[in-house]
Coordinates of N, CA and C in Angstrom, one line a residue:
A1 N 2.7 -199.8 39.3 CA 1.1 -200.1 39.6 C 1.1 -200.2 41.0
G2 N 0.2 -201.0 41.6 CA 0.0 -201.2 43.0 C -1.2 -200.3 43.4
S3 N -1.5 -200.3 44.9 CA -2.5 -199.5 45.4 C -2.0 -198.2 45.7
K4 N -2.9 -197.4 45.9 CA -2.6 -195.9 46.3 C -2.0 -195.9 47.6
A5 N -2.3 -196.7 48.6 CA -1.7 -196.8 50.0 C -0.3 -197.3 49.7
A6 N -0.1 -198.4 48.9 CA 1.2 -198.9 48.7 C 2.2 -197.7 48.0
R7 N 1.7 -197.0 47.0 CA 2.5 -196.0 46.4 C 2.8 -194.9 47.5
E8 N 1.9 -194.5 48.4 CA 2.0 -193.6 49.5 C 3.1 -194.1 50.5
G9 N 3.0 -195.4 50.8 CA 4.0 -195.8 51.6 C 5.5 -195.8 51.2
C10 N 5.6 -196.2 49.8 CA 6.7 -196.1 49.2 C 7.3 -194.7 49.1
R11 N 6.4 -193.7 48.9 CA 6.8 -192.3 48.9 C 7.5 -191.9 50.3
R12 N 6.8 -192.3 51.2 CA 7.3 -192.0 52.8 C 8.6 -192.7 53.0
A13 N 8.8 -193.9 52.5 CA 10.0 -194.5 52.9 C 11.2 -194.2 52.1
R14 N 11.1 -193.4 50.9 CA 12.1 -192.8 50.2 C 12.9 -191.8 51.1
P15 N 14.2 -191.7 50.7 CA 15.0 -190.7 51.5 C 14.6 -189.2 50.8
A16 N 14.7 -188.1 51.5 CA 14.4 -186.8 50.9 C 15.2 -186.6 49.7
N17 N 16.4 -186.9 49.6 CA 17.2 -186.6 48.4 C 16.6 -187.3 47.2
V18 N 15.9 -188.4 47.3 CA 15.3 -189.1 46.1 C 14.2 -188.2 45.4
H19 N 13.3 -187.8 46.5 CA 12.3 -186.8 46.1 C 12.8 -185.6 45.3
C20 N 14.0 -185.0 45.9 CA 14.6 -184.0 45.2 C 15.1 -184.4 43.8
C21 N 15.8 -185.5 43.6 CA 16.1 -185.9 42.4 C 15.0 -186.0 41.4
V22 N 13.9 -186.5 41.7 CA 12.7 -186.7 40.9 C 12.3 -185.4 40.5
A23 N 12.2 -184.3 41.5 CA 11.7 -183.0 41.1 C 12.7 -182.3 40.1
Q24 N 14.1 -182.6 40.2 CA 15.0 -181.9 39.4 C 14.8 -182.6 37.9
L25 N 14.4 -184.1 37.8 CA 14.2 -184.5 36.7 C 12.9 -184.0 35.9
I26 N 11.8 -183.8 36.7 CA 10.7 -183.1 36.2 C 11.0 -181.9 35.7
C27 N 11.8 -181.1 36.4 CA 11.9 -179.8 35.9 C 13.0 -179.7 34.6
R28 N 13.8 -180.6 34.5 CA 14.8 -180.7 33.2 C 13.7 -181.1 32.2
R29 N 13.0 -182.0 32.3 CA 12.1 -182.6 31.4 C 11.0 -181.3 30.9
R30 N 10.5 -180.6 31.8 CA 9.8 -179.4 31.4 C 10.5 -178.4 30.6
L31 N 11.9 -178.1 31.0 CA 12.6 -177.2 30.3 C 13.0 -177.6 28.9
L32 N 13.3 -178.9 28.7 CA 13.4 -179.6 27.5 C 12.3 -179.4 26.5
R33 N 11.2 -179.7 27.0 CA 9.9 -179.5 26.3 C 9.6 -178.2 25.8
Q34 N 10.0 -177.2 26.8 CA 9.6 -175.8 26.4 C 10.7 -175.2 25.3
A35 N 11.9 -175.8 25.3 CA 13.0 -175.4 24.4 C 12.5 -176.1 23.1
A36 N 11.9 -177.3 22.9 CA 11.6 -178.0 21.8 C 10.3 -177.2 21.1
R37 N 9.4 -176.7 21.9 CA 8.1 -176.0 21.5 C 8.7 -174.6 20.9
A38 N 9.8 -173.9 21.5 CA 10.2 -172.7 21.1 C 10.9 -172.9 19.7
E39 N 11.7 -174.0 19.7 CA 12.3 -174.3 18.3 C 11.3 -174.6 17.2
L40 N 10.3 -175.2 17.5 CA 9.2 -175.6 16.4 C 8.5 -174.4 16.1
A41 N 8.1 -173.6 17.0 CA 7.5 -172.3 16.7 C 8.4 -171.4 15.8
Q42 N 9.7 -171.4 16.0 CA 10.6 -170.7 15.2 C 10.5 -171.3 13.9
R43 N 10.3 -172.4 13.7 CA 10.4 -173.1 12.3 C 9.2 -173.2 11.6
G44 N 8.2 -172.5 12.4 CA 6.9 -172.1 11.6 C 5.8 -173.3 11.9
A45 N 6.0 -174.1 13.0 CA 5.0 -175.0 13.2 C 3.6 -174.3 13.8
E46 N 2.6 -174.4 13.3 CA 1.4 -173.9 13.8 C 0.8 -174.6 14.9
R47 N 0.9 -175.8 15.1 CA 0.4 -176.5 16.2 C 1.4 -177.6 16.5
V48 N 1.6 -177.6 17.9 CA 2.4 -178.6 18.6 C 1.5 -179.4 19.4
M49 N 1.5 -180.9 19.2 CA 0.6 -181.7 19.9 C 1.5 -183.0 20.4
G50 N 1.0 -183.7 21.3 CA 1.6 -184.9 22.0 C 0.4 -185.9 22.1
L51 N 1.0 -187.1 21.9 CA -0.1 -188.2 22.1 C 0.4 -189.2 23.2
A52 N -0.4 -189.4 24.3 CA 0.1 -190.2 25.3 C -0.9 -191.3 25.6
P53 N -0.5 -192.6 25.7 CA -1.3 -193.7 26.1 C -1.7 -193.5 27.5
L54 N -2.8 -193.9 27.9 CA -3.3 -193.8 29.3 C -3.0 -195.1 29.9
T55 N -1.7 -195.4 30.0 CA -1.3 -196.6 30.6 C -1.9 -196.9 32.0
G56 N -2.5 -197.9 32.4 CA -3.0 -198.1 33.7 C -4.4 -197.7 33.9
L57 N -5.1 -197.3 33.0 CA -6.5 -196.8 33.0 C -7.5 -197.8 33.5
C58 N -7.3 -199.1 33.0 CA -8.3 -200.1 33.5 C -8.1 -200.4 34.9
G59 N -6.8 -200.5 35.3 CA -6.5 -200.8 36.7 C -7.0 -199.6 37.7
W60 N -6.9 -198.6 37.1 CA -7.5 -197.4 38.0 C -8.9 -197.5 38.1
V61 N -9.6 -197.8 36.9 CA -11.1 -197.7 37.1 C -11.5 -198.8 38.1
V62 N -10.8 -200.1 38.0 CA -11.2 -201.1 38.9 C -10.8 -200.8 40.4
E63 N -9.7 -200.3 40.5 CA -9.2 -199.9 42.1 C -10.2 -198.9 42.6
E64 N -10.5 -197.8 41.8 CA -11.5 -196.8 42.1 C -13.0 -197.1 42.2
Q65 N -13.3 -198.3 41.5 CA -14.6 -198.7 41.3 C -15.4 -197.7 40.8
A66 N -14.9 -197.2 39.8 CA -15.3 -195.8 39.1 C -16.7 -195.9 38.6
W67 N -17.1 -197.2 38.0 CA -18.4 -197.2 37.4 C -19.5 -197.0 38.5
E68 N -19.2 -197.2 39.8 CA -20.3 -196.8 40.7 C -20.7 -195.4 40.7
R69 N -19.7 -194.6 40.4 CA -20.0 -193.2 40.4 C -20.8 -192.9 39.1
L70 N -20.5 -193.7 38.2 CA -21.3 -193.4 36.9 C -22.8 -193.7 37.1
S71 N -23.1 -194.7 37.7 CA -24.6 -195.0 37.9 C -25.4 -193.9 38.8
S72 N -24.7 -193.3 39.6 CA -25.3 -192.4 40.5 C -25.6 -190.9 39.7
L73 N -25.1 -190.8 38.4 CA -25.4 -189.7 37.6 C -26.4 -190.1 36.7
G74 N -27.3 -189.1 36.5 CA -28.5 -189.3 35.6 C -28.1 -189.7 34.1
E75 N -26.8 -189.2 33.9 CA -26.4 -189.3 32.5 C -25.9 -190.8 31.9
F76 N -25.4 -191.5 32.8 CA -25.0 -192.7 32.5 C -25.8 -193.8 33.2
G77 N -26.5 -194.6 32.6 CA -27.3 -195.6 33.3 C -26.6 -196.8 33.7
D78 N -27.3 -197.9 34.2 CA -26.7 -199.1 34.7 C -26.0 -200.0 33.6
E79 N -26.5 -199.8 32.3 CA -26.0 -200.5 31.4 C -24.6 -199.9 31.0
A80 N -24.4 -198.6 31.1 CA -23.1 -198.0 31.0 C -22.1 -198.3 32.0
A81 N -22.6 -198.3 33.3 CA -21.8 -198.8 34.3 C -21.3 -200.2 34.4
G82 N -22.2 -201.0 34.1 CA -21.8 -202.5 33.9 C -20.7 -202.7 32.6
A83 N -21.1 -202.1 31.7 CA -20.1 -202.3 30.5 C -18.8 -201.6 30.9
V84 N -18.7 -200.5 31.6 CA -17.4 -199.9 32.1 C -16.6 -201.0 33.0
E85 N -17.3 -201.5 33.8 CA -16.7 -202.5 34.8 C -16.4 -203.7 34.0
A86 N -17.1 -204.2 33.2 CA -16.6 -205.4 32.2 C -15.4 -205.0 31.4
V87 N -15.4 -203.8 30.7 CA -14.1 -203.6 30.1 C -13.0 -203.5 31.0
A88 N -13.0 -202.8 31.9 CA -12.0 -202.4 32.9 C -11.5 -203.8 33.4
R89 N -12.3 -204.7 33.9 CA -11.9 -206.0 34.1 C -11.5 -207.0 33.1
G90 N -11.9 -206.7 32.0 CA -11.7 -207.6 30.8 C -12.4 -208.9 30.8
V91 N -13.7 -208.8 31.4 CA -14.6 -210.0 31.5 C -15.8 -209.5 30.9
P92 N -16.7 -210.6 30.3 CA -17.9 -210.3 29.8 C -18.9 -209.7 30.9
R93 N -19.9 -209.0 30.4 CA -21.0 -208.5 31.3 C -21.8 -209.8 31.7
P94 N -22.5 -209.8 32.8 CA -23.4 -210.9 33.2 C -24.4 -211.1 32.2
G95 N -24.6 -212.3 31.8 CA -25.6 -212.7 30.7 C -25.1 -212.6 29.3
H96 N -23.7 -212.4 29.2 CA -22.9 -212.3 27.9 C -21.9 -213.3 27.9
S97 N -21.6 -214.1 26.9 CA -20.5 -215.1 26.7 C -19.2 -214.5 26.3
V98 N -19.2 -213.2 25.7 CA -17.8 -212.7 25.3 C -17.9 -211.2 25.7
L99 N -16.7 -210.5 25.9 CA -16.4 -209.2 26.0 C -16.4 -208.6 24.5
G100 N -17.5 -208.1 24.0 CA -17.6 -208.1 22.6 C -17.8 -206.5 22.2
Q101 N -18.1 -206.2 21.0 CA -18.4 -205.0 20.5 C -19.5 -204.1 21.1
G102 N -20.6 -205.0 21.5 CA -21.7 -204.3 22.1 C -21.3 -203.7 23.5
T103 N -20.5 -204.5 24.3 CA -19.9 -204.0 25.6 C -19.1 -202.9 25.3
F104 N -18.3 -202.9 24.4 CA -17.4 -201.7 24.3 C -18.2 -200.5 23.8
S105 N -19.2 -200.7 22.9 CA -20.2 -199.6 22.6 C -20.8 -199.1 23.6
A106 N -21.4 -199.7 24.6 CA -22.0 -199.3 25.7 C -21.2 -198.6 26.6
A107 N -20.0 -199.0 26.7 CA -18.9 -198.4 27.7 C -18.4 -197.1 27.2
Q108 N -18.4 -196.8 25.9 CA -17.4 -195.8 25.3 C -17.6 -194.4 25.9
K109 N -18.9 -193.9 26.0 CA -19.0 -192.5 26.5 C -18.7 -192.4 27.9
A110 N -19.2 -193.2 28.7 CA -18.8 -193.3 30.1 C -17.3 -193.4 30.4
F111 N -16.7 -194.3 29.7 CA -15.2 -194.5 29.8 C -14.3 -193.4 29.2
E112 N -14.9 -192.8 28.2 CA -14.1 -191.5 27.8 C -14.2 -190.4 29.0
A113 N -15.1 -190.3 29.7 CA -15.2 -189.3 30.7 C -14.4 -189.6 31.9
L114 N -14.4 -191.0 32.1 CA -13.4 -191.5 33.3 C -12.0 -191.2 32.8
A115 N -11.7 -191.5 31.4 CA -10.3 -191.3 30.8 C -9.8 -189.9 31.0
T116 N -10.8 -189.0 30.7 CA -10.5 -187.5 31.0 C -10.0 -187.4 32.3
A117 N -10.7 -187.9 33.4 CA -10.2 -187.6 34.8 C -8.8 -188.2 34.9
Y118 N -8.6 -189.4 34.5 CA -7.5 -190.1 34.7 C -6.3 -189.5 34.1
A119 N -6.5 -188.9 32.8 CA -5.4 -188.0 32.2 C -5.0 -187.1 32.9
R120 N -5.8 -186.4 33.7 CA -5.5 -185.1 34.4 C -5.1 -185.4 36.0
R121 N -5.0 -186.5 36.3 CA -4.8 -187.1 37.8 C -3.2 -186.7 38.0
D122 N -2.8 -186.3 39.2 CA -1.6 -185.9 39.7 C -0.7 -187.2 40.0
D123 N -0.2 -187.7 38.9 CA 0.6 -189.0 39.1 C 2.0 -188.7 38.5
P124 N 3.2 -188.7 39.2 CA 4.5 -188.4 38.6 C 4.9 -189.3 37.5
E125 N 4.3 -190.4 37.4 CA 4.8 -191.4 36.4 C 3.8 -191.3 35.1
S126 N 2.9 -190.5 35.2 CA 2.0 -190.2 34.1 C 2.6 -189.3 32.9
E127 N 2.5 -189.9 31.9 CA 3.0 -189.3 30.5 C 2.1 -188.0 30.4
C128 N 0.8 -188.1 30.6 CA -0.1 -187.0 30.4 C 0.4 -185.8 31.3
L129 N 0.8 -186.2 32.6 CA 1.2 -185.0 33.5 C 2.5 -184.3 33.0
A130 N 3.3 -185.2 32.5 CA 4.4 -184.5 31.9 C 4.1 -183.4 30.9
Y131 N 3.1 -183.8 30.0 CA 2.7 -182.7 28.9 C 2.2 -181.7 29.5
L132 N 1.2 -182.0 30.5 CA 0.3 -180.8 31.2 C 1.3 -179.8 31.8
E133 N 2.4 -180.5 32.5 CA 3.2 -179.6 33.3 C 4.1 -178.8 32.5
A134 N 4.3 -179.2 31.3 CA 5.0 -178.6 30.3 C 4.2 -177.4 29.5
G135 N 3.0 -177.3 29.9 CA 2.2 -176.3 29.3 C 1.0 -176.8 28.3
A136 N 1.0 -178.1 28.1 CA 0.0 -178.6 27.0 C -1.3 -178.6 27.8
D137 N -2.4 -178.5 26.9 CA -3.8 -178.7 27.4 C -4.3 -180.0 26.8
L138 N -5.1 -180.6 27.7 CA -5.7 -181.9 27.1 C -6.7 -181.6 26.0
A139 N -6.5 -182.1 24.8 CA -7.2 -181.8 23.7 C -8.3 -182.7 23.4
A140 N -8.0 -184.1 23.8 CA -9.2 -185.1 23.5 C -8.7 -186.3 24.0
V141 N -9.5 -187.3 24.3 CA -9.2 -188.7 24.6 C -9.8 -189.5 23.3
H142 N -9.0 -190.5 23.0 CA -9.3 -191.2 21.9 C -9.7 -192.8 22.1
W143 N -11.0 -193.1 22.1 CA -11.4 -194.5 22.6 C -10.9 -195.4 21.5
L144 N -10.3 -196.4 21.9 CA -9.7 -197.8 21.2 C -8.8 -197.2 20.2
H145 N -8.0 -196.2 20.5 CA -7.1 -195.8 19.6 C -5.9 -196.7 19.2
D146 N -5.6 -197.5 20.2 CA -4.7 -198.7 20.0 C -5.6 -200.1 20.4
T147 N -5.6 -200.7 19.2 CA -6.5 -202.0 19.4 C -5.8 -203.2 19.7
S148 N -4.4 -203.1 20.0 CA -3.7 -204.3 20.3 C -4.2 -205.0 21.7
Q149 N -4.0 -206.3 21.7 CA -4.7 -207.0 23.0 C -4.1 -206.2 24.2
E150 N -2.9 -206.0 24.4 CA -2.1 -205.5 25.6 C -2.8 -204.1 25.8
A151 N -3.0 -203.2 24.8 CA -3.6 -201.8 25.0 C -5.0 -201.9 25.5
V152 N -5.7 -202.8 24.9 CA -7.1 -202.9 25.3 C -7.2 -203.5 26.7
R153 N -6.4 -204.3 27.1 CA -6.4 -204.8 28.5 C -6.1 -203.8 29.4
D154 N -5.1 -203.1 29.0 CA -4.4 -202.2 30.2 C -5.3 -200.7 30.3
R155 N -5.7 -200.3 29.1 CA -6.4 -198.9 29.1 C -7.4 -198.7 28.2
A156 N -8.1 -199.8 27.7 CA -9.3 -199.9 26.9 C -8.8 -199.4 25.3
G157 N -7.5 -199.2 25.2 CA -7.0 -198.8 24.0 C -7.2 -197.3 23.9
V158 N -7.3 -196.5 25.1 CA -7.5 -195.2 25.0 C -6.2 -194.5 25.1
S159 N -6.1 -193.4 24.3 CA -4.9 -192.4 24.3 C -5.5 -191.1 24.5
A160 N -4.5 -190.0 25.0 CA -5.0 -188.8 25.1 C -4.2 -187.8 24.1
S161 N -4.7 -187.0 23.4 CA -3.8 -185.9 22.7 C -3.8 -184.6 23.5
L162 N -2.7 -184.0 23.4 CA -2.4 -182.7 24.2 C -1.9 -181.8 23.2
E163 N -2.3 -180.6 23.5 CA -1.8 -179.5 22.5 C -1.2 -178.3 23.3
F164 N -0.2 -177.8 22.8 CA 0.7 -176.7 23.5 C 0.1 -175.4 22.8
G165 N -0.2 -174.5 23.8 CA -0.5 -173.1 23.4 C -1.9 -172.9 22.7
A166 N -2.6 -174.0 22.9 CA -4.0 -173.8 22.2 C -5.1 -173.1 22.7
Y167 N -5.1 -173.1 24.2 CA -6.1 -172.5 25.0 C -5.5 -171.8 26.2
S168 N -6.2 -170.7 26.5 CA -5.6 -169.8 27.6 C -5.8 -170.5 28.8
P169 N -5.0 -170.4 29.9 CA -5.2 -171.0 31.1 C -6.5 -170.5 31.9
A170 N -6.8 -169.2 31.6 CA -8.0 -168.8 32.2 C -9.4 -169.4 31.7
A171 N -9.2 -170.0 30.5 CA -10.4 -170.7 30.0 C -10.6 -172.2 30.2
E172 N -9.4 -172.7 31.0 CA -9.6 -174.0 31.3 C -10.6 -174.5 32.3
A173 N -11.3 -175.7 32.2 CA -12.3 -176.1 32.9 C -11.8 -176.5 34.3
T174 N -12.8 -176.6 35.3 CA -12.2 -177.0 36.7 C -12.2 -178.4 36.6
A175 N -11.4 -179.0 37.7 CA -11.2 -180.3 37.8 C -12.5 -181.2 37.9
D176 N -13.5 -180.7 38.6 CA -14.9 -181.3 38.7 C -15.5 -181.5 37.2
E177 N -15.4 -180.3 36.4 CA -16.1 -180.2 35.3 C -15.3 -181.3 34.3
L178 N -14.0 -181.5 34.5 CA -13.2 -182.4 33.6 C -13.6 -183.9 34.1
Y179 N -13.7 -184.1 35.4 CA -14.3 -185.4 35.8 C -15.2 -186.1 35.2
M180 N -16.4 -185.2 35.1 CA -17.6 -185.8 34.5 C -18.3 -184.8 33.6
P181 N -17.8 -184.4 32.3 CA -18.4 -183.4 31.7 C -19.9 -183.9 31.3
S182 N -20.7 -183.0 31.1 CA -22.1 -183.2 30.9 C -22.4 -184.1 29.7
S183 N -21.5 -183.9 28.7 CA -21.6 -184.7 27.4 C -21.1 -186.3 27.6
G184 N -20.3 -186.4 28.5 CA -19.5 -187.5 28.5 C -18.4 -187.4 27.6
I185 N -18.1 -186.4 27.0 CA -16.9 -186.3 26.1 C -16.3 -185.0 26.4
Y186 N -14.9 -185.0 26.6 CA -14.3 -183.9 26.9 C -14.3 -183.0 25.8
T187 N -14.5 -181.7 26.0 CA -14.6 -180.7 25.0 C -13.6 -179.5 25.5
P188 N -12.4 -179.3 25.0 CA -11.7 -178.2 25.3 C -12.4 -176.9 25.1
P189 N -12.0 -175.9 26.0 CA -12.6 -174.6 25.8 C -12.4 -174.1 24.3
G190 N -13.5 -173.7 23.7 CA -13.3 -173.1 22.3 C -13.1 -174.4 21.2
G191 N -13.2 -175.7 21.8 CA -12.7 -176.7 20.8 C -13.9 -177.4 20.4
E192 N -13.7 -178.5 19.7 CA -14.7 -179.4 19.2 C -14.8 -180.8 20.1
A193 N -15.8 -181.3 20.4 CA -15.9 -182.6 21.1 C -15.2 -183.5 20.5
S194 N -14.6 -184.5 21.2 CA -13.8 -185.6 20.7 C -14.6 -186.9 20.7

């Protein structure tokens, strides 16, 4: 975890060979996943998917104060922005005594849009990025997929599903479209809304 500035400082302080080793590990991980996909296809698998928890999502939303961007868009109002902030911080909204189902319901669509952006960010520690670099496409984000206390505190229980070989790279949406889709729900090209 830690701030973006702290992570950047850490990257600059590493010797050059450490960066090279990380790049080699990423490359090996990609080759292993590609080999596994090829083996599954040979065995007749029609769909190859992965599921990744969006670890650190709430911390990222707080660090970026992402709810402020939501209220500037016409699609998500102040209620959604306040609910997103409350869920990300793990505290009740002003005027509420608990962080309850109403707050989670009010935050859902906006949080899913933010989770989509978070899933696609360039973070070498991201499990999603490992799948994306191995050729998977983001298929959906799943609200409250994991309802354990730890998962809800860390990532609002959100996970992402990724599918290999489902969509053509030419049909992928731009990063801006993924950041804030008009529906608030990520819809892969040719796919169904999640």
